[in-house]
């Protein structure tokens, strides 16, 4: 997709494309960290359960009842949040994009389809996180792979036949239909079982959930202002062409980070289970192996990209749709440091805590203010300077919190 977007879209259309995705990322205000909580809480209960061959769940009855109650609670929470947040996202998108509308670009109907589909994707994706927490990482990730493959194929076909922004919108529409089908196909027996068990409530999750969700909410809302403001700001303060370059460049490093992060994603439920069972030695070995693999993979991706960028810049026009090499280097370092922070954050949050709330708020305020200031007063080359310098404060702080939690775990042993 990174190759097809600049190949089949004008620079202005590329800017609208990434503005769509950045505005849809406002779904973070619906998530509020719920996707992490649902995985963690499910993993802590499922540590004492397992799937039967027929798809039902068996094991310790108390933990099964608690898991069922949490499933019902999660479904109700999703329905409420989606009904409130996504209509606001749709309306805000119409307002924001309309401020600098290009009459030559058809964007209203594609935006409506894309934003509505994002709401349904959010629902099934959250429920997949629940079952990922139920020690079904391989199955869930394979489902996500097939969804991504279908989505990407639709995008490529749509771009090839020049339906422009409709390619993005229709790909997500088909994605949510297929995602719902795969969720039902793979987990309908377990979902019916849990819903049936939860008819008579055994355990109330409200106190434990709400004690954590407001902390996660502040951290996740902060995340939008740390990671997602660059394209909308570029669209507003510079132009759609530069916004497209920012979006494409950021997408490359997000892709490298996502590939590197596979090793952590695959083991996140397992990390939660090890902590729930207090299996500290196994946890130490697991964390060390994950860290070596994810950092090594990212550095390999970084080197590979810059070799191609420097040698092929004047030969392949797609590289000219990106930011200059110095800004790309700045971005690559930012996402490498964020990968390290993310590694420590997964470990810390696996204790069903959110010790990074104040760090996230500080970072969001710092990055937002500095980036707004830069966009208003400096050339575009400096746009990511606030993001980079934020790690001067963030990385040492998170490392210290990580050290304190490790020290506490060692005392428990």
Coordinates of C-alpha atoms in Angstrom, one line a residue, residues 22-364:
X22 CA -5.5 10.5 11.5
X23 CA -9.0 11.7 12.2
X24 CA -10.3 8.2 12.4
X25 CA -7.6 7.6 15.0
X26 CA -9.7 9.8 17.3
X27 CA -11.3 6.4 18.0
X28 CA -8.6 6.4 20.8
X29 CA -11.2 8.5 22.7
X30 CA -13.5 5.5 22.4
X31 CA -10.9 3.0 23.3
X32 CA -9.4 4.9 26.3
X33 CA -7.2 1.9 26.9
X34 CA -10.0 -0.5 27.0
X35 CA -8.4 -2.8 24.4
X36 CA -5.5 -3.3 26.8
X37 CA -7.7 -3.7 29.8
X38 CA -9.9 -6.3 28.2
X39 CA -6.8 -8.4 27.2
X40 CA -5.2 -8.1 30.6
X41 CA -8.3 -8.9 32.7
X42 CA -9.2 -11.8 30.4
X43 CA -5.6 -13.2 30.6
X44 CA -5.5 -13.0 34.4
X45 CA -8.7 -15.1 34.6
X46 CA -7.9 -17.4 31.7
X47 CA -4.6 -18.4 33.3
X48 CA -6.7 -21.0 35.2
X49 CA -8.8 -22.0 32.3
X50 CA -8.5 -23.6 28.8
X51 CA -10.5 -24.2 25.6
X52 CA -12.0 -27.6 25.0
X53 CA -11.8 -29.2 21.5
X54 CA -15.4 -28.1 20.8
X55 CA -14.6 -24.4 21.5
X56 CA -16.1 -24.2 25.0
X57 CA -14.1 -23.0 28.0
X58 CA -13.4 -25.2 31.0
X59 CA -11.4 -25.0 34.2
X60 CA -11.7 -23.4 37.6
X61 CA -15.4 -22.5 38.1
X62 CA -14.8 -19.3 40.0
X63 CA -12.5 -17.9 37.3
X64 CA -14.9 -19.1 34.6
X65 CA -17.7 -17.2 36.2
X66 CA -15.6 -14.1 36.6
X67 CA -14.5 -14.3 32.9
X68 CA -18.2 -14.6 31.8
X69 CA -19.2 -11.6 33.9
X70 CA -16.3 -9.6 32.4
X71 CA -17.4 -10.6 28.9
X72 CA -20.9 -9.3 29.4
X73 CA -19.6 -6.1 31.0
X74 CA -17.3 -5.6 28.0
X75 CA -20.0 -6.0 25.4
X76 CA -22.2 -3.5 27.2
X77 CA -19.4 -1.0 27.6
X78 CA -18.5 -1.2 23.9
X79 CA -22.1 -0.5 22.8
X80 CA -22.4 2.6 25.0
X81 CA -19.0 4.0 24.0
X82 CA -19.4 3.5 20.3
X83 CA -22.9 5.1 20.4
X84 CA -21.4 8.2 22.0
X85 CA -18.0 8.7 20.5
X86 CA -18.2 7.8 16.8
X87 CA -21.0 10.1 15.8
X88 CA -18.9 12.9 17.2
X89 CA -15.9 11.8 15.2
X90 CA -17.9 11.7 12.0
X91 CA -19.2 15.3 12.6
X92 CA -15.8 16.6 13.5
X93 CA -14.3 15.1 10.4
X94 CA -16.8 17.0 8.2
X95 CA -16.0 20.2 10.0
X96 CA -12.2 19.9 10.0
X97 CA -11.7 18.7 6.4
X98 CA -14.2 21.3 5.3
X99 CA -12.1 24.1 6.6
X100 CA -9.6 23.6 3.8
X101 CA -11.7 21.9 1.3
X102 CA -10.5 21.3 -2.2
X103 CA -13.5 21.2 -4.5
X104 CA -11.7 19.0 -7.0
X105 CA -11.5 16.1 -4.5
X106 CA -14.6 14.0 -3.6
X107 CA -14.2 13.3 0.1
X108 CA -17.6 13.6 1.9
X109 CA -19.2 10.2 1.2
X110 CA -15.8 8.3 1.5
X111 CA -15.3 9.9 4.9
X112 CA -18.8 8.9 6.0
X113 CA -18.3 5.3 5.0
X114 CA -14.8 5.2 6.4
X115 CA -15.7 6.7 9.8
X116 CA -18.8 4.5 10.2
X117 CA -16.8 1.4 9.3
X118 CA -14.2 2.4 11.9
X119 CA -16.8 2.1 14.6
X120 CA -17.7 -1.5 13.8
X121 CA -14.0 -2.4 13.4
X122 CA -13.4 -1.0 16.9
X123 CA -16.1 -3.3 18.3
X124 CA -14.9 -6.6 16.7
X125 CA -11.3 -5.7 17.3
X126 CA -11.9 -5.2 21.0
X127 CA -13.7 -8.5 21.3
X128 CA -10.7 -10.1 19.5
X129 CA -8.5 -8.6 22.2
X130 CA -10.7 -10.4 24.8
X131 CA -10.0 -13.8 23.1
X132 CA -6.4 -12.9 22.6
X133 CA -6.2 -12.6 26.3
X134 CA -7.8 -16.1 26.5
X135 CA -4.5 -17.5 25.3
X136 CA -5.6 -17.5 21.6
X137 CA -2.9 -15.2 20.3
X138 CA -2.1 -17.4 17.2
X139 CA -5.7 -17.8 16.2
X140 CA -6.5 -14.1 16.7
X141 CA -3.4 -12.8 14.9
X142 CA -4.1 -15.2 12.0
X143 CA -7.6 -13.7 11.8
X144 CA -6.1 -10.2 11.8
X145 CA -3.7 -11.2 9.1
X146 CA -6.5 -12.4 6.9
X147 CA -8.5 -9.2 7.6
X148 CA -5.4 -7.1 6.7
X149 CA -4.8 -9.1 3.6
X150 CA -8.3 -8.6 2.4
X151 CA -8.3 -4.9 3.3
X152 CA -5.0 -4.3 1.5
X153 CA -6.2 -6.1 -1.6
X154 CA -9.3 -4.1 -1.8
X155 CA -7.3 -0.9 -1.4
X156 CA -4.9 -1.9 -4.2
X157 CA -7.7 -2.9 -6.5
X158 CA -9.6 0.4 -5.8
X159 CA -6.5 2.5 -6.4
X160 CA -5.7 0.6 -9.6
X161 CA -9.2 1.3 -10.9
X162 CA -8.8 5.0 -9.8
X163 CA -11.7 5.2 -7.3
X164 CA -9.4 7.3 -5.1
X165 CA -10.6 7.9 -1.6
X166 CA -13.4 5.4 -2.1
X167 CA -10.7 2.7 -2.1
X168 CA -9.9 3.5 1.5
X169 CA -13.6 3.7 2.5
X170 CA -14.7 0.5 0.8
X171 CA -11.7 -1.5 2.1
X172 CA -12.7 -0.7 5.7
X173 CA -16.4 -1.5 5.0
X174 CA -15.5 -4.9 3.7
X175 CA -13.0 -5.3 6.5
X176 CA -15.6 -4.9 9.2
X177 CA -18.1 -7.3 7.5
X178 CA -15.4 -10.0 7.2
X179 CA -14.1 -9.3 10.7
X180 CA -17.5 -9.8 12.2
X181 CA -17.9 -13.1 10.3
X182 CA -14.5 -14.4 11.5
X183 CA -15.2 -13.4 15.1
X184 CA -18.5 -15.4 14.9
X185 CA -16.9 -18.3 13.1
X186 CA -14.1 -18.8 15.5
X187 CA -15.6 -17.8 18.9
X188 CA -19.4 -18.1 18.7
X189 CA -19.5 -21.2 20.9
X190 CA -17.4 -19.5 23.6
X191 CA -19.3 -16.2 23.3
X192 CA -22.7 -18.0 23.7
X193 CA -21.3 -20.0 26.7
X194 CA -20.0 -16.9 28.5
X195 CA -23.2 -14.9 27.8
X196 CA -25.3 -17.7 29.2
X197 CA -23.2 -18.1 32.3
X198 CA -23.2 -14.4 32.9
X199 CA -27.0 -14.2 33.1
X200 CA -26.8 -14.5 36.9
X201 CA -24.1 -12.2 37.9
X202 CA -21.4 -13.7 40.1
X203 CA -18.7 -10.9 40.1
X204 CA -19.0 -7.2 39.6
X205 CA -16.2 -5.7 37.6
X206 CA -17.3 -2.1 37.9
X207 CA -15.0 -1.1 40.9
X208 CA -11.9 -2.8 39.5
X209 CA -12.6 -1.6 36.0
X210 CA -13.4 2.0 36.7
X211 CA -10.5 2.2 39.2
X212 CA -8.2 1.6 36.2
X213 CA -10.0 2.9 33.2
X214 CA -9.8 6.6 34.1
X215 CA -6.0 6.3 34.4
X216 CA -5.8 4.4 31.1
X217 CA -8.2 7.0 29.5
X218 CA -5.8 9.8 30.3
X219 CA -2.8 7.9 29.0
X220 CA -4.6 6.9 25.8
X221 CA -6.0 10.3 25.1
X222 CA -2.5 11.7 25.6
X223 CA -1.4 9.2 23.0
X224 CA -3.4 10.9 20.3
X225 CA -1.6 14.2 20.9
X226 CA 1.7 12.5 21.0
X227 CA 1.4 10.3 17.9
X228 CA -1.5 11.5 15.7
X229 CA -1.4 15.3 15.6
X230 CA 1.2 15.7 13.0
X231 CA -0.9 15.1 9.9
X232 CA -3.8 17.3 10.9
X233 CA -1.4 20.1 11.9
X234 CA 0.4 19.8 8.6
X235 CA -2.9 19.8 6.8
X236 CA -4.0 23.0 8.6
X237 CA -0.7 25.0 8.9
X238 CA 1.1 23.9 5.7
X239 CA -0.9 22.2 3.0
X240 CA -2.4 18.9 1.9
X241 CA 0.8 18.0 0.0
X242 CA 3.0 18.2 3.0
X243 CA 0.4 16.5 5.1
X244 CA 0.6 13.6 2.6
X245 CA 4.4 13.4 3.0
X246 CA 4.1 13.4 6.8
X247 CA 1.5 10.7 6.7
X248 CA 3.4 8.4 4.3
X249 CA 6.7 8.9 6.1
X250 CA 5.1 8.2 9.5
X251 CA 3.4 5.1 8.1
X252 CA 6.7 3.7 7.1
X253 CA 8.2 3.8 10.6
X254 CA 4.9 2.7 12.1
X255 CA 5.1 -0.3 9.8
X256 CA 8.7 -1.1 10.9
X257 CA 7.7 -0.7 14.5
X258 CA 4.7 -2.9 14.1
X259 CA 6.8 -5.7 12.5
X260 CA 9.3 -5.4 15.3
X261 CA 6.6 -5.4 17.9
X262 CA 5.2 -8.7 16.7
X263 CA 7.5 -10.5 19.3
X264 CA 5.9 -8.4 22.1
X265 CA 2.3 -8.7 20.8
X266 CA 2.5 -12.4 20.6
X267 CA 3.7 -12.8 24.2
X268 CA 1.6 -10.1 25.9
X269 CA -1.2 -12.5 27.1
X270 CA 1.5 -14.9 28.2
X271 CA 3.3 -12.1 30.2
X272 CA 0.0 -11.3 32.0
X273 CA -0.5 -15.0 32.8
X274 CA 3.1 -15.4 34.2
X275 CA 2.5 -12.4 36.4
X276 CA -0.9 -13.7 37.5
X277 CA 0.8 -17.1 38.5
X278 CA 3.9 -15.3 39.9
X279 CA 6.3 -17.3 37.6
X280 CA 9.1 -14.7 37.8
X281 CA 12.0 -16.8 36.4
X282 CA 10.1 -17.7 33.3
X283 CA 9.0 -14.0 33.0
X284 CA 12.7 -12.8 33.1
X285 CA 13.7 -15.2 30.3
X286 CA 10.7 -14.2 28.2
X287 CA 11.3 -10.5 28.6
X288 CA 14.9 -10.7 27.7
X289 CA 14.2 -12.7 24.5
X290 CA 11.5 -10.3 23.4
X291 CA 13.6 -7.2 23.9
X292 CA 16.6 -8.6 21.9
X293 CA 14.3 -9.6 19.0
X294 CA 12.3 -6.4 18.8
X295 CA 15.2 -4.1 18.9
X296 CA 17.3 -6.2 16.5
X297 CA 14.4 -6.3 14.0
X298 CA 13.8 -2.5 14.2
X299 CA 17.5 -1.7 13.6
X300 CA 17.6 -4.1 10.6
X301 CA 14.5 -2.4 9.2
X302 CA 16.1 1.1 9.8
X303 CA 19.3 0.2 8.0
X304 CA 17.4 -1.5 5.1
X305 CA 15.2 1.6 4.6
X306 CA 18.0 4.1 4.5
X307 CA 20.1 2.0 2.1
X308 CA 17.2 2.0 -0.3
X309 CA 16.3 5.6 0.3
X310 CA 19.8 6.9 -0.4
X311 CA 20.6 4.7 -3.4
X312 CA 17.2 5.0 -5.1
X313 CA 16.0 8.5 -4.2
X314 CA 16.6 9.9 -7.7
X315 CA 15.5 6.8 -9.5
X316 CA 12.1 6.0 -8.0
X317 CA 9.7 8.9 -7.6
X318 CA 8.0 7.3 -4.6
X319 CA 10.9 8.3 -2.3
X320 CA 10.3 11.9 -3.4
X321 CA 6.9 11.7 -1.8
X322 CA 8.6 11.3 1.6
X323 CA 10.2 13.8 3.9
X324 CA 13.9 14.6 3.5
X325 CA 16.4 12.1 4.8
X326 CA 17.3 14.1 7.9
X327 CA 13.6 14.3 9.0
X328 CA 13.2 10.6 8.2
X329 CA 16.2 9.9 10.4
X330 CA 14.7 11.9 13.2
X331 CA 11.4 10.0 12.9
X332 CA 13.2 6.6 12.9
X333 CA 14.9 7.5 16.1
X334 CA 11.6 8.7 17.7
X335 CA 9.9 5.4 16.9
X336 CA 12.9 3.3 18.1
X337 CA 12.7 5.1 21.5
X338 CA 9.0 4.7 21.5
X339 CA 9.4 0.9 20.9
X340 CA 11.6 0.7 24.0
X341 CA 9.0 2.7 26.0
X342 CA 6.2 0.5 24.7
X343 CA 8.1 -2.7 25.8
X344 CA 8.4 -1.4 29.4
X345 CA 4.8 -0.2 29.4
X346 CA 3.4 -3.6 28.5
X347 CA 5.3 -5.2 31.4
X348 CA 4.2 -2.5 33.8
X349 CA 0.5 -2.6 32.7
X350 CA 0.5 -6.4 32.9
X351 CA 0.3 -5.9 36.7
X352 CA -3.2 -4.4 36.2
X353 CA -1.8 -1.0 37.0
X354 CA -1.3 2.2 35.0
X355 CA 1.9 3.9 36.5
X356 CA 2.5 5.9 33.3
X357 CA -0.5 8.2 33.4
X358 CA 1.4 11.3 34.5
X359 CA 4.2 10.5 32.1
X360 CA 1.7 10.3 29.2
X361 CA 0.0 13.5 30.2
X362 CA 3.3 15.4 30.4
X363 CA 4.4 14.0 27.1
X364 CA 1.1 14.9 25.4

